[in-house]
Coordinates of C-alpha atoms in Angstrom, one line a residue:
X964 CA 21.1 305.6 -104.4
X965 CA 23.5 308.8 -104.3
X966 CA 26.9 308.0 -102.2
X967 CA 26.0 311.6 -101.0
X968 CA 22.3 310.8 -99.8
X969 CA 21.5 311.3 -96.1
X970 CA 21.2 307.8 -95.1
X971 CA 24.6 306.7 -96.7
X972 CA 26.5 309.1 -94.7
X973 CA 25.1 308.0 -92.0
X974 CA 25.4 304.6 -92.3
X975 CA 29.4 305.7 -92.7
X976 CA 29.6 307.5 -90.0
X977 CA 27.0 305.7 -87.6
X978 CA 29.3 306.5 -84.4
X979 CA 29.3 310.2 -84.7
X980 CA 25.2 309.8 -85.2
X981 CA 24.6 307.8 -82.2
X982 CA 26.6 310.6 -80.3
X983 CA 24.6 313.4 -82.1
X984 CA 21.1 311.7 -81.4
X985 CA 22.1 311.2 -77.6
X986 CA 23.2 315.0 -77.5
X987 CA 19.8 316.2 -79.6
X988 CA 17.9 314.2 -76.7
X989 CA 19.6 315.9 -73.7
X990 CA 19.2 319.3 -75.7
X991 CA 14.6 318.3 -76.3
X992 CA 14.4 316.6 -73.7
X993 CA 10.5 316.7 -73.7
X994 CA 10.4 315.6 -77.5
X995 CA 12.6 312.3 -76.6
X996 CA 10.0 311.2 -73.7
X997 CA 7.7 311.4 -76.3
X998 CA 9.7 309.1 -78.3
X999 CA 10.4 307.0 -75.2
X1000 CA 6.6 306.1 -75.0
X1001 CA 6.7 304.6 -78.9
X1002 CA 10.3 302.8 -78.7
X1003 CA 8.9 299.4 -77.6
X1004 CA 7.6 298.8 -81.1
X1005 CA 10.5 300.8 -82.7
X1006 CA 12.4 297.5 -80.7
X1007 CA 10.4 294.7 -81.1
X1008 CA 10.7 295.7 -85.3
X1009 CA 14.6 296.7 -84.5
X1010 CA 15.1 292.9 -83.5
X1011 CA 12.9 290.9 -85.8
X1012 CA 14.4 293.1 -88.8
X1013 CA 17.9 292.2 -87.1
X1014 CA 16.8 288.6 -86.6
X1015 CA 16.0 288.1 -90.0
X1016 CA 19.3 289.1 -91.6
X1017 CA 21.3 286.7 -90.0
X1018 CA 22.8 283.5 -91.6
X1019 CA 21.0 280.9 -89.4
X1020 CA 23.3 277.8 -89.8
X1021 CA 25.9 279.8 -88.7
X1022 CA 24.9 281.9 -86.4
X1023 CA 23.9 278.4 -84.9
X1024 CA 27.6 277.0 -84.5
X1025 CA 28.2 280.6 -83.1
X1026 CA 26.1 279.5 -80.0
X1027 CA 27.1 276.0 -80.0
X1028 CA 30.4 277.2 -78.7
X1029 CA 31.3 277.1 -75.4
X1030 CA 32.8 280.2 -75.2
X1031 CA 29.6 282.0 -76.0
X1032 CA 27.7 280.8 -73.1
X1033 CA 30.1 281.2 -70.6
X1034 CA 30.6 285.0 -71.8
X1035 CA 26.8 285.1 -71.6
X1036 CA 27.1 284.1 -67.7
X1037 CA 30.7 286.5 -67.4
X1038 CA 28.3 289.0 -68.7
X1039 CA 25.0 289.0 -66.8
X1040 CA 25.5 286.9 -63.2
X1041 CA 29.8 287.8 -62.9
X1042 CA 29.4 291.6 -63.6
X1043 CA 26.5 291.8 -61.3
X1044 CA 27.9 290.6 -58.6
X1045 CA 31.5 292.7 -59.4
X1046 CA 29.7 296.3 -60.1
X1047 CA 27.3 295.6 -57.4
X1048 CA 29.4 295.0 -54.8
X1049 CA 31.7 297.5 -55.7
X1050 CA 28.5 300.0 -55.5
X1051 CA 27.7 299.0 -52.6
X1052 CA 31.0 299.2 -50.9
X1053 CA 30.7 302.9 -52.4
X1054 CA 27.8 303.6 -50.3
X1055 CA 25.3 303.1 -52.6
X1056 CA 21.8 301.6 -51.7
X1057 CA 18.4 300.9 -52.0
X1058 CA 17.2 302.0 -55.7
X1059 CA 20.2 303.2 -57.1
X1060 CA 21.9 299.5 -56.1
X1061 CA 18.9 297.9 -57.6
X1062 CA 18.7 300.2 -60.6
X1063 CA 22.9 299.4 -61.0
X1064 CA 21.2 295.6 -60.8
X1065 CA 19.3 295.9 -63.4
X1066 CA 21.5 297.3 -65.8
X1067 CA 24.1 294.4 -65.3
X1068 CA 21.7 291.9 -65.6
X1069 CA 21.1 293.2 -69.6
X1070 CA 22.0 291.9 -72.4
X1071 CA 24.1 293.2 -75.1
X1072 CA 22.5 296.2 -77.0
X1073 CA 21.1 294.6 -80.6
X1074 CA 23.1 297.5 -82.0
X1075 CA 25.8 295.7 -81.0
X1076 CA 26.7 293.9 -85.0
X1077 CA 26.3 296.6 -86.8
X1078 CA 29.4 298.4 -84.4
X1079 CA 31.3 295.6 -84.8
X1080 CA 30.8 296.3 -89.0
X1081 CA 31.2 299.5 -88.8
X1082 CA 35.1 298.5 -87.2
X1083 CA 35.4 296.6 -90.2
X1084 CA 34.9 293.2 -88.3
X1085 CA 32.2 290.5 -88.8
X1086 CA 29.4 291.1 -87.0
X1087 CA 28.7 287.2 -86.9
X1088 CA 30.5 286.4 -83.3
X1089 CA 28.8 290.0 -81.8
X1090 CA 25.2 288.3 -82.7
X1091 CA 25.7 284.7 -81.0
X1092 CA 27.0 287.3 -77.7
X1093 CA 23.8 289.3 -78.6
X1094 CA 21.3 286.5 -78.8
X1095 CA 23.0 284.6 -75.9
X1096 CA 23.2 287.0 -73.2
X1097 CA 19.7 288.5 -74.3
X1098 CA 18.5 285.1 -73.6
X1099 CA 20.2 284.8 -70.0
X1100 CA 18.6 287.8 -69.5
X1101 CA 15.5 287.1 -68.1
X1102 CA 16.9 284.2 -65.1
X1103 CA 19.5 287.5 -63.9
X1104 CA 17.3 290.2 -64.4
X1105 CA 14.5 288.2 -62.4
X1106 CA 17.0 287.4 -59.6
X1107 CA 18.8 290.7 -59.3
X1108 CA 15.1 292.2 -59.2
X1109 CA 14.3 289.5 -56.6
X1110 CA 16.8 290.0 -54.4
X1111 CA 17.6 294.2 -54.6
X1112 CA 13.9 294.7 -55.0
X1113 CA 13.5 297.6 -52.2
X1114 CA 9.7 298.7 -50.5
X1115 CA 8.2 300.3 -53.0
X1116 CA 9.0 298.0 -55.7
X1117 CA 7.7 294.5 -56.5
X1118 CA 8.2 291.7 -58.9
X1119 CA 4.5 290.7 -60.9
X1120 CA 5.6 287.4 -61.9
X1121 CA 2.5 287.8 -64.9
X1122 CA 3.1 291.1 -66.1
X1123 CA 7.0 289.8 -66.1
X1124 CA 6.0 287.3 -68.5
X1125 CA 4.3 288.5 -70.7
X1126 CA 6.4 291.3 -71.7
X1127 CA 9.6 288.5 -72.0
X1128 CA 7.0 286.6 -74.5
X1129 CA 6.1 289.9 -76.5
X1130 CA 9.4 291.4 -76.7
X1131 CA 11.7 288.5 -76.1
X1132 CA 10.2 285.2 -77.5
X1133 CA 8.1 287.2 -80.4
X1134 CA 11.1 288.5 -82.3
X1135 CA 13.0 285.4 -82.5
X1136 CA 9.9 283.0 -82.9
X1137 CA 9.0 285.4 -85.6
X1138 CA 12.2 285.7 -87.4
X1139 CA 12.2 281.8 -87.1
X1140 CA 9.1 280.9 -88.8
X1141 CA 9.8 284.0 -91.6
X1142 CA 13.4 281.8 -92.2
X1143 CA 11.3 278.4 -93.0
X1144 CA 9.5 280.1 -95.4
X1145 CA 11.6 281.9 -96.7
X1146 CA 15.0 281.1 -99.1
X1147 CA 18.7 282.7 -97.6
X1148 CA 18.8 284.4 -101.1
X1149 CA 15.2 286.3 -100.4
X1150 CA 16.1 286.9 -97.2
X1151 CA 19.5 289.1 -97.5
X1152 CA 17.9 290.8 -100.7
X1153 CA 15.2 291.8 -98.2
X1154 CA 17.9 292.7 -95.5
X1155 CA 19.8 294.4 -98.0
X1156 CA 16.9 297.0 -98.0
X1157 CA 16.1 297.0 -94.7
X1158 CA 19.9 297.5 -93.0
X1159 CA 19.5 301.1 -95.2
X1160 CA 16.9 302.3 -93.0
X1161 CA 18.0 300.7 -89.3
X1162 CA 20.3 302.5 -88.6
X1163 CA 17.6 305.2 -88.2
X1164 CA 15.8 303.3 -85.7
X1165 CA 19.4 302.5 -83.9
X1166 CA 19.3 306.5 -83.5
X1167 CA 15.9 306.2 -81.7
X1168 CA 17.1 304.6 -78.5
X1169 CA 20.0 307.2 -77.5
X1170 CA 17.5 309.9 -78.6
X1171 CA 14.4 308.9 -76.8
X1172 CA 16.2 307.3 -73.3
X1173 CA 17.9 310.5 -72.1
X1174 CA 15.4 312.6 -71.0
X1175 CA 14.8 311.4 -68.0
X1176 CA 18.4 312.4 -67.5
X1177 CA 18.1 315.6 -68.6
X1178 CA 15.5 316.7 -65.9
X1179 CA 17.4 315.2 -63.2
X1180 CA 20.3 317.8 -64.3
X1181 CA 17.6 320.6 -64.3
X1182 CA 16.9 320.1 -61.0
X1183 CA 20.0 318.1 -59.7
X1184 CA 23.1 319.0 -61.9
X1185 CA 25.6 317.9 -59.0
X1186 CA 23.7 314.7 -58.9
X1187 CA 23.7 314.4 -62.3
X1188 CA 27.1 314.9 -63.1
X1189 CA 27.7 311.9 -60.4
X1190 CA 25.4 309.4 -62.3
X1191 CA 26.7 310.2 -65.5
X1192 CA 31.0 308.8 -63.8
X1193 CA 28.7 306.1 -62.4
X1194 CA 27.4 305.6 -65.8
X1195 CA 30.9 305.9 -67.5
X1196 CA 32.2 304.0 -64.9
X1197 CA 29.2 300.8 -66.1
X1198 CA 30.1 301.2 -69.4
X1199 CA 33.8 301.3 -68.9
X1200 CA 34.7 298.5 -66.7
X1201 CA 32.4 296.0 -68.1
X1202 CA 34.1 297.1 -71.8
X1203 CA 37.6 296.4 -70.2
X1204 CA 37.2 293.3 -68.3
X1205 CA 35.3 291.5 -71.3
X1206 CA 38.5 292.7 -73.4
X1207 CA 41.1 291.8 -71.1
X1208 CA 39.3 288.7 -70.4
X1209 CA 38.6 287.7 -74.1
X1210 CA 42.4 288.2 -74.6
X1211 CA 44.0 286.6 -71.4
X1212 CA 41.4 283.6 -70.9
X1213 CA 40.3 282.2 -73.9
X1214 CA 43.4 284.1 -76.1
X1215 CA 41.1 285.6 -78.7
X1216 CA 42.4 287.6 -81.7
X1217 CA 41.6 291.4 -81.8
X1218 CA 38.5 290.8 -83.5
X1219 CA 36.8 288.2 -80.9
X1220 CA 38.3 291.0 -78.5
X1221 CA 36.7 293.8 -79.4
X1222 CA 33.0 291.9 -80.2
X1223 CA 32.9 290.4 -76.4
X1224 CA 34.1 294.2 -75.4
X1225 CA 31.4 295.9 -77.2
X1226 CA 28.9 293.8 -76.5
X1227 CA 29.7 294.0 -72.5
X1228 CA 29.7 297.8 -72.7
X1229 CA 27.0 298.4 -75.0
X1230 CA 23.4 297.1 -73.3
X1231 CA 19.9 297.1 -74.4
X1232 CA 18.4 299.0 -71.5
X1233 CA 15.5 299.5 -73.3
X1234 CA 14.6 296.0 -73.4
X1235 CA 15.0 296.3 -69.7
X1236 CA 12.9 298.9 -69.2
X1237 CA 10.5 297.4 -71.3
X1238 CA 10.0 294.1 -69.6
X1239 CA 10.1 295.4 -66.5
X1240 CA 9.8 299.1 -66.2
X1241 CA 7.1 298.6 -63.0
X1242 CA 10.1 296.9 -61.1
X1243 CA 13.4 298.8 -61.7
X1244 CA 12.4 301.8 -59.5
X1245 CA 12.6 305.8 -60.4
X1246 CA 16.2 305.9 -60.6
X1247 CA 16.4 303.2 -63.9
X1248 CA 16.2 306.0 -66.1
X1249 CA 18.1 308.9 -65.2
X1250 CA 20.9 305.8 -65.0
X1251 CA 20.3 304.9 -68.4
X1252 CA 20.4 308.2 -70.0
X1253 CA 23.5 308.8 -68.0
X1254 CA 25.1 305.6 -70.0
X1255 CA 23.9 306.6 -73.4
X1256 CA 26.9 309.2 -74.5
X1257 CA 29.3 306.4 -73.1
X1258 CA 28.0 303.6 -74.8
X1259 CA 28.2 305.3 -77.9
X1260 CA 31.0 306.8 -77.5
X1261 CA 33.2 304.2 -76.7
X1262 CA 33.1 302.3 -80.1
X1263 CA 34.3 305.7 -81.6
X1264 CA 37.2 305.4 -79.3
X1265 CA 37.7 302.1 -80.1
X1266 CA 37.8 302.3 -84.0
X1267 CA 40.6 305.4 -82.9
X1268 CA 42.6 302.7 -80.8
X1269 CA 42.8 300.0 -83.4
X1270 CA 43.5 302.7 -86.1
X1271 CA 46.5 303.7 -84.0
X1272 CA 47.4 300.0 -83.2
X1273 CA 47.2 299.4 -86.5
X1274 CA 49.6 302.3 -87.4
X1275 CA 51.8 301.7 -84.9
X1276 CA 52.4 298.0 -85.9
X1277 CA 52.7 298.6 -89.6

């Protein structure tokens, strides 16, 4: 393949194309609900093909560690109960507070490792916070719908469930049984291939999840502008705690640092929406194409940070 080709430069510069594909989706936004309908299976592929690259041994220490799980809890059950009650001493209520729920309650965004790469880190630590807090995931989310669940929306315990089995448990089970059968060697030839082309379906989700914010600023655009410092603001804070936290707490290098950072800001609201889209309420969306330009663009400003650190120290 040509170093010039389309998808090696954007493989190298997979921040800037995130934060192109969110901007493209606020400028059509009726071609990204179209997308939005299909990005379920763009997903449930996105993870197993994710799944299936990882080194399993250790990716298995990774989650033996202490640490992991208890960022896991930091990320889903502590932030929750910091953002919300912060939103709510801000006056906010009803479905925005149980939309603001929801999104704390998600785990990190699958995209997650390949940032972390792309910063010249491994992406092995950003995985085990990936696969932990995605698996936390469902206990929070449940509870946070449970308890902020407002009168016009409900929790259907067996519709609940069986999106967590298809779009939770299918991917990993999956990815499990295609590692018996499978050799390590096969496997990262095979991943080889595939991480050429994911990056592509990365570019889906910021694309397709920000119409809904788009026509709230058609209608709204005071409103809008709001949602999108509330959705700085759930990007931001999460992103500097877990850093702070990482470094203060448990006194991890730069590179544990950034990976519990990352994956704090960064969510998979999708996989949210996905699982539970009857029970978030209408304002889920608009909230989660307000995040989109921050998530993305935080890494960005991260890679400039530690390139000036890095400068700075030399």
């Amino acid at each position: 393949m040509s170093s010039f080709s389309p998808l090696h430069l954007i493989n190298k510069h997979a921040a800037i194309a995130m934060i192109l594909a969110s901007v493209l989706g606020f400028a059509f936004p009726d071609e990204a609900n179209m997308l939005l309908s299909h990005l379920p299976q763009v997903l449930f592929f996105l993870m197993f093909f994710t799944l299936i690259g990882i080194n399993q041994p250790k990716l298995v220490r990774m989650l033996s560690r202490y640490d992991t799980w208890s960022y896991a809890v930091w990320h889903s059950l502590g932030l929750t109960a910091l953002l919300v009650s912060l939103a709510y001493l801000a006056g906010e209520r009803g479905e925005m507070l149980l939309a603001i729920a929801a999104v704390m309650a998600t785990g990190s965004l699958f995209g997650a490792p390949a940032i972390i790469r792309s910063m010249g880190f491994s992406p092995m630590y950003a995985m085990a916070l990936t696969i932990a807090t995605t698996l936390v995931m469902p206990v929070v989310l449940f509870v946070n719908l449970y308890c902020f669940q407002t009168g016009d929306v409900h929790l259907d315990w067996a519709l609940y469930i069986e999106r967590l089995l298809i779009f939770i448990v299918g991917p990993m089970a999956l990815s499990a049984l295609v590692h018996r059968v499978f050799s390590e060697t096969q496997l990262h030839h095979v991943h080889q291939q595939l991480s050429k082309i994911t990056i592509l379906l990365v570019m889906a989700f910021p694309f397709g999840l920000v119409g809904a914010y788009r026509h709230l600023f058609d209608s709204q655009p005071l409103r809008a502008l709001s949602m999108l410092g509330l959705g700085v603001c759930l990007v931001v804070v999460p992103y500097v705690l877990s850093f702070y936290a990482s470094r203060q707490f448990y006194r991890f290098d730069i590179e544990h640092s950034v990976s519990a950072a990352v994956s704090s800001g960064a969510r998979n609201l999708l996989l949210t929406y996905t699982i539970a889209a009857p029970f978030v309420g209408v304002e889920f969306m608009p909230l989660a194409g307000a995040m989109q330009l921050p998530i993305y663009a935080l890494p960005l400003l991260t890679k400039w940070w530690l390139a000036k650190m890095h400068k700075v120290a030399a």
